[in-house]
């Protein structure tokens, strides 16, 4: 059974940093791209970043470029999102999600999400 | 690429046939997915490549369309289907989602 379990969310002040983690199980982690999708309270879904199988290719939404960094540790079946210079508009539930292997970047499995609140 | 869903909210009864529309601001071929999300839960993939049903998803769900216009149809609304539905294109980066359609009980 595919499982994605996020952790690391919490309350942080504007301008602060936070590192999210996602531990994967139930599939061959190093065969898949991985990604993060977020959802502000009461709002829709926004893709944040994807990373390829060996971590050499990373793609970001414009609003987080230069502030967020996606990475992975295939030995530990783990995905990370380092978030710096956080803003109030980054407040959201952050989901770890697995892009489908077949084609393109739609997400066939999602974690339960971790809440990040940016507030003073 | 902007994705626009209509309607934003839909009131329907159990047994109704329901159709949700998603329009892309430019052609995305068939690179479109549909998700269902219930309150406090992660999205669940329903449809990919515009019309392919994800494994385990009830056959009452179907998708159609190509280019810029797409539809998600629920043939006979079940109590478990009351939720919010999102379309997502994956034609190119950044992938983007529609704003969502909430299907509520009439």
mmCIF file of C-alpha atoms in Angstrom:
data_model
loop_
_atom_site.group_PDB
_atom_site.id
_atom_site.type_symbol
_atom_site.label_atom_id
_atom_site.label_comp_id
_atom_site.label_asym_id
_atom_site.label_seq_id
_atom_site.Cartn_x
_atom_site.Cartn_y
_atom_site.Cartn_z
ATOM 1 C CA UNK A 1 0.000 0.000 0.000
ATOM 2 C CA UNK A 2 1.387 3.388 -1.009
ATOM 3 C CA UNK A 3 1.769 5.742 1.936
ATOM 4 C CA UNK A 4 3.073 9.291 2.124
ATOM 5 C CA UNK A 5 3.448 10.795 5.586
ATOM 6 C CA UNK A 6 4.326 14.467 5.990
ATOM 7 C CA UNK A 7 5.734 16.190 9.052
ATOM 8 C CA UNK A 8 7.404 19.428 10.033
ATOM 9 C CA UNK A 9 4.550 21.904 9.802
ATOM 10 C CA UNK A 10 3.845 24.488 12.468
ATOM 11 C CA UNK A 11 3.657 28.159 13.347
ATOM 12 C CA UNK A 12 6.468 30.386 12.094
ATOM 13 C CA UNK A 13 6.952 34.138 12.007
ATOM 14 C CA UNK A 14 7.116 36.044 8.725
ATOM 15 C CA UNK A 15 10.637 35.871 7.352
ATOM 16 C CA UNK A 16 11.295 32.607 9.156
ATOM 17 C CA UNK A 17 12.166 29.141 7.889
ATOM 18 C CA UNK A 18 10.672 25.678 8.111
ATOM 19 C CA UNK A 19 11.612 22.279 6.692
ATOM 20 C CA UNK A 20 8.917 19.833 5.715
ATOM 21 C CA UNK A 21 9.541 16.095 5.386
ATOM 22 C CA UNK A 22 7.644 13.308 3.694
ATOM 23 C CA UNK A 23 8.397 9.631 4.210
ATOM 24 C CA UNK A 24 7.225 7.293 1.470
ATOM 25 C CA UNK A 25 6.486 3.581 1.607
ATOM 26 C CA UNK A 26 4.793 0.915 -0.444
ATOM 27 C CA UNK A 27 6.490 1.701 -3.760
ATOM 28 C CA UNK A 28 9.962 2.029 -5.290
ATOM 29 C CA UNK A 29 10.642 5.621 -4.239
ATOM 30 C CA UNK A 30 13.673 6.196 -6.466
ATOM 31 C CA UNK A 31 11.661 5.340 -9.593
ATOM 32 C CA UNK A 32 9.298 8.294 -9.253
ATOM 33 C CA UNK A 33 9.321 12.033 -9.524
ATOM 34 C CA UNK A 34 7.886 13.538 -6.328
ATOM 35 C CA UNK A 35 6.191 16.828 -5.558
ATOM 36 C CA UNK A 36 4.562 19.245 -3.139
ATOM 37 C CA UNK A 37 1.110 20.794 -3.530
ATOM 38 C CA UNK A 38 -0.377 23.298 -1.109
ATOM 39 C CA UNK A 39 -3.829 24.531 -0.172
ATOM 40 C CA UNK A 40 -4.438 27.780 1.676
ATOM 41 C CA UNK A 41 -7.277 27.664 4.229
ATOM 42 C CA UNK A 42 -10.614 27.541 2.425
ATOM 43 C CA UNK A 43 -8.910 27.884 -0.971
ATOM 44 C CA UNK A 44 -8.002 25.725 -3.947
ATOM 45 C CA UNK A 45 -4.960 23.640 -4.769
ATOM 46 C CA UNK A 46 -1.630 25.107 -5.876
ATOM 47 C CA UNK A 47 1.307 23.055 -7.159
ATOM 48 C CA UNK A 48 4.553 24.127 -5.487
ATOM 49 C CA UNK A 49 7.479 22.023 -6.727
ATOM 50 C CA UNK A 50 8.540 18.732 -8.300
ATOM 51 C CA UNK A 51 11.825 16.838 -8.245
ATOM 52 C CA UNK A 52 13.011 14.047 -10.517
ATOM 53 C CA UNK A 53 14.148 10.601 -9.497
ATOM 54 C CA UNK A 54 17.801 11.389 -8.710
ATOM 55 C CA UNK A 55 17.281 14.967 -7.580
ATOM 56 C CA UNK A 56 19.042 16.565 -10.526
ATOM 57 C CA UNK A 57 15.934 18.251 -11.957
ATOM 58 C CA UNK A 58 13.750 20.559 -9.883
ATOM 59 C CA UNK A 59 10.815 22.701 -10.956
ATOM 60 C CA UNK A 60 9.052 25.405 -8.934
ATOM 61 C CA UNK A 61 6.036 27.657 -9.167
ATOM 62 C CA UNK A 62 7.187 31.256 -9.669
ATOM 63 C CA UNK A 63 5.875 32.444 -6.296
ATOM 64 C CA UNK A 64 8.353 30.271 -4.357
ATOM 65 C CA UNK A 65 11.419 30.407 -6.622
ATOM 66 C CA UNK A 66 14.482 31.504 -4.696
ATOM 67 C CA UNK A 67 12.765 30.914 -1.331
ATOM 68 C CA UNK A 68 11.853 27.210 -1.330
ATOM 69 C CA UNK A 69 14.089 24.235 -2.126
ATOM 70 C CA UNK A 70 12.879 20.718 -2.830
ATOM 71 C CA UNK A 71 15.209 17.783 -2.206
ATOM 72 C CA UNK A 72 15.131 14.054 -1.600
ATOM 73 C CA UNK A 73 17.070 11.262 0.094
ATOM 74 C CA UNK A 74 16.413 8.048 -1.799
ATOM 75 C CA UNK A 75 18.273 5.964 0.800
ATOM 76 C CA UNK A 76 15.669 7.054 3.354
ATOM 77 C CA UNK A 77 12.665 7.179 1.002
ATOM 78 C CA UNK A 78 12.240 10.800 1.986
ATOM 79 C CA UNK A 79 11.221 14.042 0.319
ATOM 80 C CA UNK A 80 11.887 17.482 1.760
ATOM 81 C CA UNK A 81 10.801 21.083 1.278
ATOM 82 C CA UNK A 82 13.032 23.758 2.776
ATOM 83 C CA UNK A 83 11.017 26.945 3.071
ATOM 84 C CA UNK A 84 12.831 30.235 3.725
ATOM 85 C CA UNK A 85 11.723 33.867 3.849
ATOM 86 C CA UNK A 86 8.211 32.733 4.642
ATOM 87 C CA UNK A 87 5.301 35.075 4.019
ATOM 88 C CA UNK A 88 1.732 35.159 5.295
ATOM 89 C CA UNK A 89 0.553 33.989 1.874
ATOM 90 C CA UNK A 90 2.548 30.766 2.299
ATOM 91 C CA UNK A 91 0.102 29.714 5.028
ATOM 92 C CA UNK A 92 -1.410 26.449 3.796
ATOM 93 C CA UNK A 93 -1.687 22.728 4.189
ATOM 94 C CA UNK A 94 1.259 21.254 2.314
ATOM 95 C CA UNK A 95 0.714 17.889 0.661
ATOM 96 C CA UNK A 96 3.431 15.515 -0.459
ATOM 97 C CA UNK A 97 2.218 13.960 -3.705
ATOM 98 C CA UNK A 98 3.451 11.365 -6.178
ATOM 99 C CA UNK A 99 3.286 12.211 -9.877
ATOM 100 C CA UNK A 100 2.118 9.287 -11.942
ATOM 101 C CA UNK A 101 4.777 7.144 -13.537
ATOM 102 C CA UNK A 102 2.857 6.776 -16.779
ATOM 103 C CA UNK A 103 3.027 10.267 -18.207
ATOM 104 C CA UNK A 104 2.894 13.828 -17.130
ATOM 105 C CA UNK A 105 2.568 15.432 -13.765
ATOM 106 C CA UNK A 106 -0.764 14.477 -12.358
ATOM 107 C CA UNK A 107 -0.730 13.097 -8.844
ATOM 108 C CA UNK A 108 -1.932 9.587 -8.133
ATOM 109 C CA UNK A 109 -1.128 9.459 -4.420
ATOM 110 C CA UNK A 110 -1.214 12.160 -1.751
ATOM 111 C CA UNK A 111 -0.187 12.377 1.871
ATOM 112 C CA UNK A 112 -2.529 13.642 4.583
ATOM 113 C CA UNK A 113 -0.902 17.069 4.635
ATOM 114 C CA UNK A 114 0.909 19.211 7.184
ATOM 115 C CA UNK A 115 -0.236 22.714 8.147
ATOM 116 C CA UNK A 116 2.139 25.641 7.905
ATOM 117 C CA UNK A 117 0.993 28.888 9.504
ATOM 118 C CA UNK A 118 3.003 32.054 8.913
ATOM 119 C CA UNK A 119 1.982 34.691 11.432
ATOM 120 C CA UNK A 120 3.446 37.046 14.015
ATOM 121 C CA UNK B 1 -2.279 28.202 -18.367
ATOM 122 C CA UNK B 2 -5.410 29.178 -16.435
ATOM 123 C CA UNK B 3 -8.068 26.595 -15.617
ATOM 124 C CA UNK B 4 -11.642 27.802 -15.056
ATOM 125 C CA UNK B 5 -14.305 25.534 -13.632
ATOM 126 C CA UNK B 6 -18.057 26.025 -13.735
ATOM 127 C CA UNK B 7 -20.172 26.143 -11.772
ATOM 128 C CA UNK B 8 -18.386 27.040 -8.521
ATOM 129 C CA UNK B 9 -21.167 25.421 -6.520
ATOM 130 C CA UNK B 10 -23.704 22.867 -7.618
ATOM 131 C CA UNK B 11 -26.753 21.752 -5.632
ATOM 132 C CA UNK B 12 -28.017 18.313 -6.540
ATOM 133 C CA UNK B 13 -29.941 15.337 -5.187
ATOM 134 C CA UNK B 14 -28.970 11.699 -4.848
ATOM 135 C CA UNK B 15 -29.539 10.033 -8.195
ATOM 136 C CA UNK B 16 -29.035 13.194 -10.254
ATOM 137 C CA UNK B 17 -26.744 13.291 -13.264
ATOM 138 C CA UNK B 18 -24.107 15.947 -12.627
ATOM 139 C CA UNK B 19 -21.765 17.654 -15.081
ATOM 140 C CA UNK B 20 -18.848 19.928 -14.198
ATOM 141 C CA UNK B 21 -17.012 21.918 -16.862
ATOM 142 C CA UNK B 22 -13.347 22.874 -16.946
ATOM 143 C CA UNK B 23 -11.917 25.273 -19.517
ATOM 144 C CA UNK B 24 -8.232 25.869 -20.236
ATOM 145 C CA UNK B 25 -6.905 29.233 -21.379
ATOM 146 C CA UNK B 26 -5.016 27.463 -24.192
ATOM 147 C CA UNK B 27 -5.010 24.016 -25.697
ATOM 148 C CA UNK B 28 -3.765 21.278 -23.375
ATOM 149 C CA UNK B 29 -4.534 18.336 -25.686
ATOM 150 C CA UNK B 30 -5.842 15.650 -23.288
ATOM 151 C CA UNK B 31 -3.444 16.391 -20.444
ATOM 152 C CA UNK B 32 -6.136 16.861 -17.828
ATOM 153 C CA UNK B 33 -6.895 15.214 -14.504
ATOM 154 C CA UNK B 34 -9.859 15.388 -12.147
ATOM 155 C CA UNK B 35 -9.736 15.043 -8.357
ATOM 156 C CA UNK B 36 -12.292 14.701 -5.578
ATOM 157 C CA UNK B 37 -11.630 16.281 -2.197
ATOM 158 C CA UNK B 38 -13.645 15.927 0.990
ATOM 159 C CA UNK B 39 -13.292 18.322 3.953
ATOM 160 C CA UNK B 40 -10.086 17.778 5.887
ATOM 161 C CA UNK B 41 -8.846 15.123 3.479
ATOM 162 C CA UNK B 42 -6.293 14.956 0.687
ATOM 163 C CA UNK B 43 -7.474 15.062 -2.925
ATOM 164 C CA UNK B 44 -8.172 11.750 -4.611
ATOM 165 C CA UNK B 45 -7.421 11.134 -8.285
ATOM 166 C CA UNK B 46 -10.497 10.218 -10.330
ATOM 167 C CA UNK B 47 -9.642 10.730 -13.993
ATOM 168 C CA UNK B 48 -6.411 11.258 -15.932
ATOM 169 C CA UNK B 49 -5.682 11.981 -19.591
ATOM 170 C CA UNK B 50 -9.130 13.597 -19.774
ATOM 171 C CA UNK B 51 -11.106 10.360 -19.895
ATOM 172 C CA UNK B 52 -9.130 7.513 -18.290
ATOM 173 C CA UNK B 53 -10.663 6.239 -15.068
ATOM 174 C CA UNK B 54 -8.191 5.710 -12.235
ATOM 175 C CA UNK B 55 -8.136 2.181 -10.851
ATOM 176 C CA UNK B 56 -10.691 1.687 -8.080
ATOM 177 C CA UNK B 57 -12.811 4.703 -8.990
ATOM 178 C CA UNK B 58 -16.510 3.869 -9.482
ATOM 179 C CA UNK B 59 -17.643 3.623 -13.094
ATOM 180 C CA UNK B 60 -20.265 6.290 -12.458
ATOM 181 C CA UNK B 61 -17.507 8.859 -12.957
ATOM 182 C CA UNK B 62 -16.475 9.755 -16.486
ATOM 183 C CA UNK B 63 -14.460 12.440 -18.193
ATOM 184 C CA UNK B 64 -14.458 13.822 -21.699
ATOM 185 C CA UNK B 65 -13.034 16.603 -23.820
ATOM 186 C CA UNK B 66 -9.818 17.740 -25.429
ATOM 187 C CA UNK B 67 -8.126 20.964 -26.366
ATOM 188 C CA UNK B 68 -9.648 23.604 -24.094
ATOM 189 C CA UNK B 69 -13.010 22.195 -22.955
ATOM 190 C CA UNK B 70 -13.481 19.283 -20.600
ATOM 191 C CA UNK B 71 -16.268 17.783 -18.536
ATOM 192 C CA UNK B 72 -16.541 15.524 -15.522
ATOM 193 C CA UNK B 73 -19.819 13.649 -15.331
ATOM 194 C CA UNK B 74 -21.272 11.720 -12.410
ATOM 195 C CA UNK B 75 -23.985 9.549 -13.912
ATOM 196 C CA UNK B 76 -26.031 9.049 -10.735
ATOM 197 C CA UNK B 77 -24.974 11.049 -7.686
ATOM 198 C CA UNK B 78 -24.354 8.935 -4.600
ATOM 199 C CA UNK B 79 -24.226 10.155 -0.966
ATOM 200 C CA UNK B 80 -20.448 9.630 -0.955
ATOM 201 C CA UNK B 81 -20.030 11.915 -3.981
ATOM 202 C CA UNK B 82 -20.832 15.159 -2.165
ATOM 203 C CA UNK B 83 -17.424 16.837 -2.220
ATOM 204 C CA UNK B 84 -15.341 19.430 -4.036
ATOM 205 C CA UNK B 85 -13.960 18.565 -7.464
ATOM 206 C CA UNK B 86 -10.853 20.033 -9.088
ATOM 207 C CA UNK B 87 -9.480 19.816 -12.594
ATOM 208 C CA UNK B 88 -5.732 20.072 -13.225
ATOM 209 C CA UNK B 89 -3.778 20.432 -16.444
ATOM 210 C CA UNK B 90 -0.360 18.846 -16.841
ATOM 211 C CA UNK B 91 0.473 20.026 -20.341
ATOM 212 C CA UNK B 92 3.488 21.988 -19.127
ATOM 213 C CA UNK B 93 4.949 23.550 -15.994
ATOM 214 C CA UNK B 94 3.550 25.131 -13.964
ATOM 215 C CA UNK B 95 0.745 22.636 -13.659
ATOM 216 C CA UNK B 96 -2.347 24.455 -12.432
ATOM 217 C CA UNK B 97 -5.695 23.569 -10.922
ATOM 218 C CA UNK B 98 -9.172 24.915 -11.428
ATOM 219 C CA UNK B 99 -10.710 26.825 -8.531
ATOM 220 C CA UNK B 100 -12.939 23.894 -7.602
ATOM 221 C CA UNK B 101 -16.612 22.955 -7.842
ATOM 222 C CA UNK B 102 -18.433 22.128 -4.636
ATOM 223 C CA UNK B 103 -21.212 19.592 -5.075
ATOM 224 C CA UNK B 104 -23.679 19.991 -2.231
ATOM 225 C CA UNK B 105 -26.921 18.396 -1.200
ATOM 226 C CA UNK B 106 -30.028 20.055 -2.598
#
